[in-house]
Tab-separated table of N, CA and C in Angstrom:
chain	number	residue	atom	x	y	z
A	11	MET	N	40.466	75.824	-1.750
A	11	MET	CA	41.426	74.938	-1.758
A	11	MET	C	42.495	75.240	-0.885
A	12	HIS	N	42.791	73.938	0.124
A	12	HIS	CA	43.988	74.036	0.774
A	12	HIS	C	45.406	74.422	0.102
A	13	GLU	N	46.051	75.022	0.155
A	13	GLU	CA	47.069	75.322	-0.504
A	13	GLU	C	48.210	73.763	-1.161
A	14	CYS	N	48.353	73.046	-0.372
A	14	CYS	CA	49.247	71.896	-0.210
A	14	CYS	C	48.201	71.112	-1.650
A	15	LEU	N	47.115	71.742	-1.123
A	15	LEU	CA	46.858	70.778	-2.804
A	15	LEU	C	46.553	71.602	-4.355
A	16	ASN	N	48.125	71.832	-4.974
A	16	ASN	CA	47.889	72.856	-5.790
A	16	ASN	C	47.253	72.510	-7.144
A	17	LEU	N	46.114	71.917	-7.174
A	17	LEU	CA	45.455	71.644	-8.353
A	17	LEU	C	44.490	72.885	-8.358
A	18	ASP	N	43.726	73.072	-9.094
A	18	ASP	CA	42.893	73.144	-9.934
A	18	ASP	C	41.556	72.979	-9.452
A	19	GLU	N	40.045	73.475	-10.115
A	19	GLU	CA	38.916	72.656	-8.734
A	19	GLU	C	38.606	71.881	-9.741
A	20	ALA	N	38.580	72.113	-11.247
A	20	ALA	CA	38.212	70.877	-12.353
A	20	ALA	C	39.152	70.415	-12.125
A	21	THR	N	40.182	70.068	-12.096
A	21	THR	CA	41.143	68.462	-11.956
A	21	THR	C	41.034	67.649	-10.876
A	22	LEU	N	40.349	68.412	-9.634
A	22	LEU	CA	40.414	67.507	-8.456
A	22	LEU	C	38.684	67.203	-8.685
A	23	ALA	N	37.901	67.884	-9.128
A	23	ALA	CA	36.715	67.288	-9.387
A	23	ALA	C	36.588	66.600	-10.962
A	24	CYS	N	37.735	66.525	-11.708
A	24	CYS	CA	37.518	65.406	-12.531
A	24	CYS	C	38.017	63.990	-11.779
A	25	PHE	N	38.836	64.019	-11.439
A	25	PHE	CA	39.832	63.196	-10.379
A	25	PHE	C	38.237	62.169	-9.516
A	26	CYS	N	37.889	63.298	-8.768
A	26	CYS	CA	36.802	62.367	-7.890
A	26	CYS	C	35.865	62.087	-8.389
A	27	LYS	N	35.683	62.893	-9.595
A	27	LYS	CA	33.961	61.929	-10.441
A	27	LYS	C	34.927	60.627	-10.792
A	28	THR	N	35.521	60.690	-11.824
A	28	THR	CA	36.313	59.527	-12.141
A	28	THR	C	36.135	58.170	-11.284
A	29	HIS	N	36.937	58.950	-10.078
A	29	HIS	CA	36.916	57.331	-8.551
A	29	HIS	C	36.010	57.740	-8.162
A	30	HIS	N	34.770	58.050	-8.818
A	30	HIS	CA	33.383	58.127	-7.891
A	30	HIS	C	33.170	58.436	-6.891
A	31	ILE	N	34.147	59.412	-5.854
A	31	ILE	CA	34.837	59.711	-4.710
A	31	ILE	C	33.520	61.099	-4.789
A	32	ARG	N	32.389	60.626	-3.786
A	32	ARG	CA	31.647	61.860	-3.496
A	32	ARG	C	31.644	63.191	-1.992
A	33	ARG	N	33.358	62.718	-1.557
A	33	ARG	CA	33.426	63.697	-0.837
A	33	ARG	C	34.992	63.511	-0.744
A	34	LEU	N	35.994	64.535	-0.915
A	34	LEU	CA	37.367	64.605	-0.108
A	34	LEU	C	37.556	65.378	0.672
A	35	SER	N	38.283	64.992	1.154
A	35	SER	CA	38.626	66.362	2.763
A	35	SER	C	40.092	66.217	3.321
A	36	LEU	N	41.020	67.355	3.443
A	36	LEU	CA	42.202	67.135	4.095
A	36	LEU	C	41.866	67.029	5.678
A	37	PHE	N	42.882	66.043	6.129
A	37	PHE	CA	43.628	66.182	7.356
A	37	PHE	C	44.426	65.843	7.759
A	38	GLY	N	45.049	66.003	8.908
A	38	GLY	CA	46.719	65.905	9.610
A	38	GLY	C	47.718	66.921	9.477
A	39	SER	N	48.886	66.303	9.173
A	39	SER	CA	49.647	67.569	9.751
A	39	SER	C	49.842	68.249	8.355
A	40	GLN	N	48.963	68.374	7.269
A	40	GLN	CA	48.892	69.340	6.547
A	40	GLN	C	48.145	70.663	6.397
A	41	LEU	N	46.912	70.389	6.702
A	41	LEU	CA	45.708	71.356	7.586
A	41	LEU	C	46.023	72.044	8.981
A	42	LYS	N	46.623	71.316	9.802
A	42	LYS	CA	47.233	72.036	10.666
A	42	LYS	C	48.359	72.350	11.240
A	43	GLY	N	49.021	72.824	9.790
A	43	GLY	CA	50.290	73.553	9.638
A	43	GLY	C	51.262	73.070	10.655
A	44	ARG	N	51.534	71.839	10.105
A	44	ARG	CA	52.671	71.375	11.206
A	44	ARG	C	53.035	70.077	9.932
A	45	ALA	N	53.442	70.453	9.062
A	45	ALA	CA	54.233	69.860	7.990
A	45	ALA	C	55.430	70.119	7.545
A	46	GLY	N	56.434	68.518	7.621
A	46	GLY	CA	57.594	69.020	6.800
A	46	GLY	C	57.691	69.037	5.585
A	47	PRO	N	59.031	69.479	5.108
A	47	PRO	CA	59.291	69.059	3.836
A	47	PRO	C	58.726	67.700	3.566
A	48	ASP	N	58.909	66.490	4.159
A	48	ASP	CA	59.267	65.230	3.598
A	48	ASP	C	57.076	64.513	4.417
A	49	SER	N	56.782	65.496	5.144
A	49	SER	CA	55.019	65.067	5.245
A	49	SER	C	54.230	64.644	4.102
A	50	ASP	N	53.569	63.944	4.387
A	50	ASP	CA	52.828	63.582	2.913
A	50	ASP	C	51.469	64.007	2.876
A	51	ILE	N	50.491	63.524	2.166
A	51	ILE	CA	49.231	64.817	2.818
A	51	ILE	C	48.335	63.519	2.667
A	52	ASP	N	47.187	63.810	3.825
A	52	ASP	CA	46.053	62.821	4.360
A	52	ASP	C	45.381	63.085	3.846
A	53	LEU	N	44.222	62.835	3.139
A	53	LEU	CA	43.020	62.595	2.465
A	53	LEU	C	41.791	61.608	2.638
A	54	LEU	N	40.917	61.974	3.665
A	54	LEU	CA	39.839	60.999	3.797
A	54	LEU	C	38.772	60.995	2.004
A	55	VAL	N	37.885	60.177	2.114
A	55	VAL	CA	37.423	60.296	0.899
A	55	VAL	C	35.809	59.555	1.228
A	56	GLU	N	35.319	59.643	0.861
A	56	GLU	CA	34.160	59.305	0.855
A	56	GLU	C	33.695	58.480	-0.494
A	57	PHE	N	33.292	57.224	-0.558
A	57	PHE	CA	33.350	57.068	-2.185
A	57	PHE	C	31.620	56.460	-2.325
A	58	ASP	N	30.725	56.105	-3.215
A	58	ASP	CA	29.239	56.515	-3.884
A	58	ASP	C	29.808	55.707	-3.474
A	59	PRO	N	28.585	54.644	-3.028
A	59	PRO	CA	28.146	53.807	-1.457
A	59	PRO	C	28.219	52.533	-3.269
A	60	GLU	N	27.508	52.522	-4.589
A	60	GLU	CA	27.853	51.762	-5.688
A	60	GLU	C	28.849	51.225	-6.264
A	61	HIS	N	30.595	51.859	-5.825
A	61	HIS	CA	31.196	52.295	-6.298
A	61	HIS	C	32.807	51.836	-5.826
A	62	ILE	N	32.310	51.124	-4.327
A	62	ILE	CA	33.416	51.197	-3.024
A	62	ILE	C	35.032	50.541	-4.278
A	63	PRO	N	35.786	50.621	-4.056
A	63	PRO	CA	37.194	50.173	-4.730
A	63	PRO	C	37.717	49.430	-3.512
A	64	THR	N	38.480	48.302	-4.461
A	64	THR	CA	39.177	47.671	-3.850
A	64	THR	C	40.804	48.407	-2.892
A	65	LEU	N	41.325	47.385	-2.209
A	65	LEU	CA	42.468	48.104	-2.289
A	65	LEU	C	43.323	48.224	-2.851
A	66	PHE	N	43.685	47.085	-4.402
A	66	PHE	CA	44.343	47.613	-4.796
A	66	PHE	C	43.632	49.051	-5.444
A	67	GLY	N	43.339	48.934	-6.251
A	67	GLY	CA	42.592	50.544	-6.285
A	67	GLY	C	42.704	51.755	-5.558
A	68	ILE	N	42.644	51.854	-5.035
A	68	ILE	CA	42.696	53.204	-3.574
A	68	ILE	C	43.818	52.558	-3.760
A	69	ALA	N	44.638	51.682	-3.801
A	69	ALA	CA	46.495	52.154	-4.076
A	69	ALA	C	46.641	52.613	-5.077
A	70	GLY	N	46.112	52.578	-6.410
A	70	GLY	CA	46.453	53.273	-7.544
A	70	GLY	C	45.984	54.576	-8.071
A	71	MET	N	45.074	55.018	-6.910
A	71	MET	CA	44.649	56.712	-6.413
A	71	MET	C	45.230	56.996	-6.241
A	72	GLU	N	45.803	56.675	-4.862
A	72	GLU	CA	47.044	57.031	-4.145
A	72	GLU	C	47.955	57.601	-5.173
A	73	ILE	N	48.563	56.885	-5.798
A	73	ILE	CA	50.310	56.618	-6.529
A	73	ILE	C	49.165	57.877	-7.686
A	74	GLU	N	48.134	58.200	-8.745
A	74	GLU	CA	47.650	59.404	-9.086
A	74	GLU	C	47.748	60.605	-8.813
A	75	MET	N	47.189	60.118	-7.498
A	75	MET	CA	47.172	61.951	-6.384
A	75	MET	C	48.157	62.600	-6.278
A	76	SER	N	48.876	61.405	-5.467
A	76	SER	CA	50.571	61.616	-5.788
A	76	SER	C	51.243	62.327	-6.905
A	77	GLU	N	50.739	61.812	-7.887
A	77	GLU	CA	51.702	62.711	-9.247
A	77	GLU	C	51.061	63.633	-9.792
A	78	LEU	N	49.398	64.214	-9.385
A	78	LEU	CA	49.690	65.510	-9.692
A	78	LEU	C	50.079	66.067	-8.824
A	79	LEU	N	49.986	66.324	-7.144
A	79	LEU	CA	50.187	67.252	-5.950
A	79	LEU	C	51.960	66.850	-6.020
A	80	GLY	N	52.805	65.962	-6.585
A	80	GLY	CA	54.144	66.202	-6.484
A	80	GLY	C	54.652	65.532	-5.463
A	81	LYS	N	53.885	65.200	-4.469
A	81	LYS	CA	53.807	64.303	-2.818
A	81	LYS	C	53.242	63.160	-2.401
A	82	LYS	N	53.736	62.683	-1.507
A	82	LYS	CA	53.062	61.656	-1.372
A	82	LYS	C	51.478	61.084	-0.827
A	83	VAL	N	50.398	60.906	-1.211
A	83	VAL	CA	49.296	60.915	-0.775
A	83	VAL	C	49.007	60.047	-0.110
A	84	ASP	N	48.367	59.713	0.694
A	84	ASP	CA	47.632	58.906	1.232
A	84	ASP	C	46.258	58.345	1.580
A	85	LEU	N	44.978	58.101	0.996
A	85	LEU	CA	44.070	58.376	1.019
A	85	LEU	C	43.132	57.483	2.587
A	86	ARG	N	42.313	57.588	3.105
A	86	ARG	CA	41.802	57.074	3.658
A	86	ARG	C	40.577	56.993	3.713
A	87	THR	N	39.326	56.252	4.597
A	87	THR	CA	38.208	55.791	4.525
A	87	THR	C	37.801	56.651	5.749
A	88	ALA	N	37.115	56.865	5.952
A	88	ALA	CA	36.697	57.136	7.692
A	88	ALA	C	36.937	55.597	8.150
A	89	GLY	N	36.366	54.341	7.484
A	89	GLY	CA	36.106	53.449	8.159
A	89	GLY	C	37.754	52.486	8.847
A	90	ASP	N	38.366	53.237	7.768
A	90	ASP	CA	40.018	52.759	7.616
A	90	ASP	C	41.044	53.319	8.908
A	91	LEU	N	40.458	54.529	9.628
A	91	LEU	CA	40.820	55.287	10.598
A	91	LEU	C	40.586	54.161	11.691
A	92	SER	N	41.546	54.286	13.298
A	92	SER	CA	41.699	53.572	14.101
A	92	SER	C	39.891	54.649	14.862
A	93	ARG	N	39.538	53.545	15.653
A	93	ARG	CA	37.986	54.194	16.084
A	93	ARG	C	38.555	55.347	17.497
A	94	TYR	N	39.788	55.487	17.912
A	94	TYR	CA	40.246	55.731	19.109
A	94	TYR	C	40.233	57.757	18.613
A	95	PHE	N	40.319	57.843	17.211
A	95	PHE	CA	40.654	59.108	16.794
A	95	PHE	C	39.712	58.980	15.389
A	96	ARG	N	38.747	58.598	15.159
A	96	ARG	CA	37.608	58.713	13.622
A	96	ARG	C	37.190	59.691	14.364
A	97	ASP	N	36.612	60.012	14.790
A	97	ASP	CA	35.190	60.982	15.259
A	97	ASP	C	36.119	61.987	15.177
A	98	GLU	N	37.386	61.871	16.126
A	98	GLU	CA	37.461	63.447	15.452
A	98	GLU	C	38.417	64.087	14.278
A	99	VAL	N	39.210	63.060	13.417
A	99	VAL	CA	39.303	63.489	12.772
A	99	VAL	C	38.332	63.649	11.187
A	100	VAL	N	36.540	62.727	11.549
A	100	VAL	CA	36.026	63.433	10.333
A	100	VAL	C	34.972	64.682	10.949
A	101	ARG	N	35.586	65.292	11.937
A	101	ARG	CA	35.343	66.642	12.536
A	101	ARG	C	35.607	66.767	12.513
A	102	MET	N	37.046	67.365	12.278
A	102	MET	CA	37.974	68.677	11.716
A	102	MET	C	38.801	68.523	10.338
A	103	ALA	N	38.792	67.541	9.153
A	103	ALA	CA	38.915	67.480	8.181
A	103	ALA	C	38.024	68.880	7.243
A	104	GLU	N	38.646	69.099	6.486
A	104	GLU	CA	38.128	70.298	5.414
A	104	GLU	C	38.015	69.520	4.339
A	105	VAL	N	37.047	69.769	3.925
A	105	VAL	CA	36.618	69.008	3.128
A	105	VAL	C	37.028	70.484	1.724
A	106	GLN	N	37.581	69.311	0.799
A	106	GLN	CA	38.338	70.356	-0.750
A	106	GLN	C	36.869	69.726	-1.947
A	107	TYR	N	36.338	69.024	-1.724
A	107	TYR	CA	35.330	68.820	-2.617
A	107	TYR	C	34.115	67.881	-2.402
A	108	ALA	N	32.750	68.057	-2.974
A	108	ALA	CA	31.934	67.753	-2.315
A	108	ALA	C	30.915	67.558	-3.369
A	109	ALA	N	30.214	66.229	-4.116
A	109	ALA	CA	29.647	66.394	-5.864
A	109	ALA	C	28.433	66.617	-4.688
């Protein structure tokens, strides 16, 4: 697990299972080693197709994960990302949890 995700594997697995996350991956400045002290943590998530959350649900997950990590977290699905860089993000993202 990447060092910016200061969680044990069981805690991350519990979070993902609770929220029906099939895959959670790190991308962005934290992964590239270019994060500053105020940088957020960008996480790419793939949900179970039968349990797609609302925007309010995702916002709640962001708050919960931010509290767990002590840093602001942005959760994004591949569909949320701009088509101009989506493929690169998906290809370069580092999987932290997979069901």
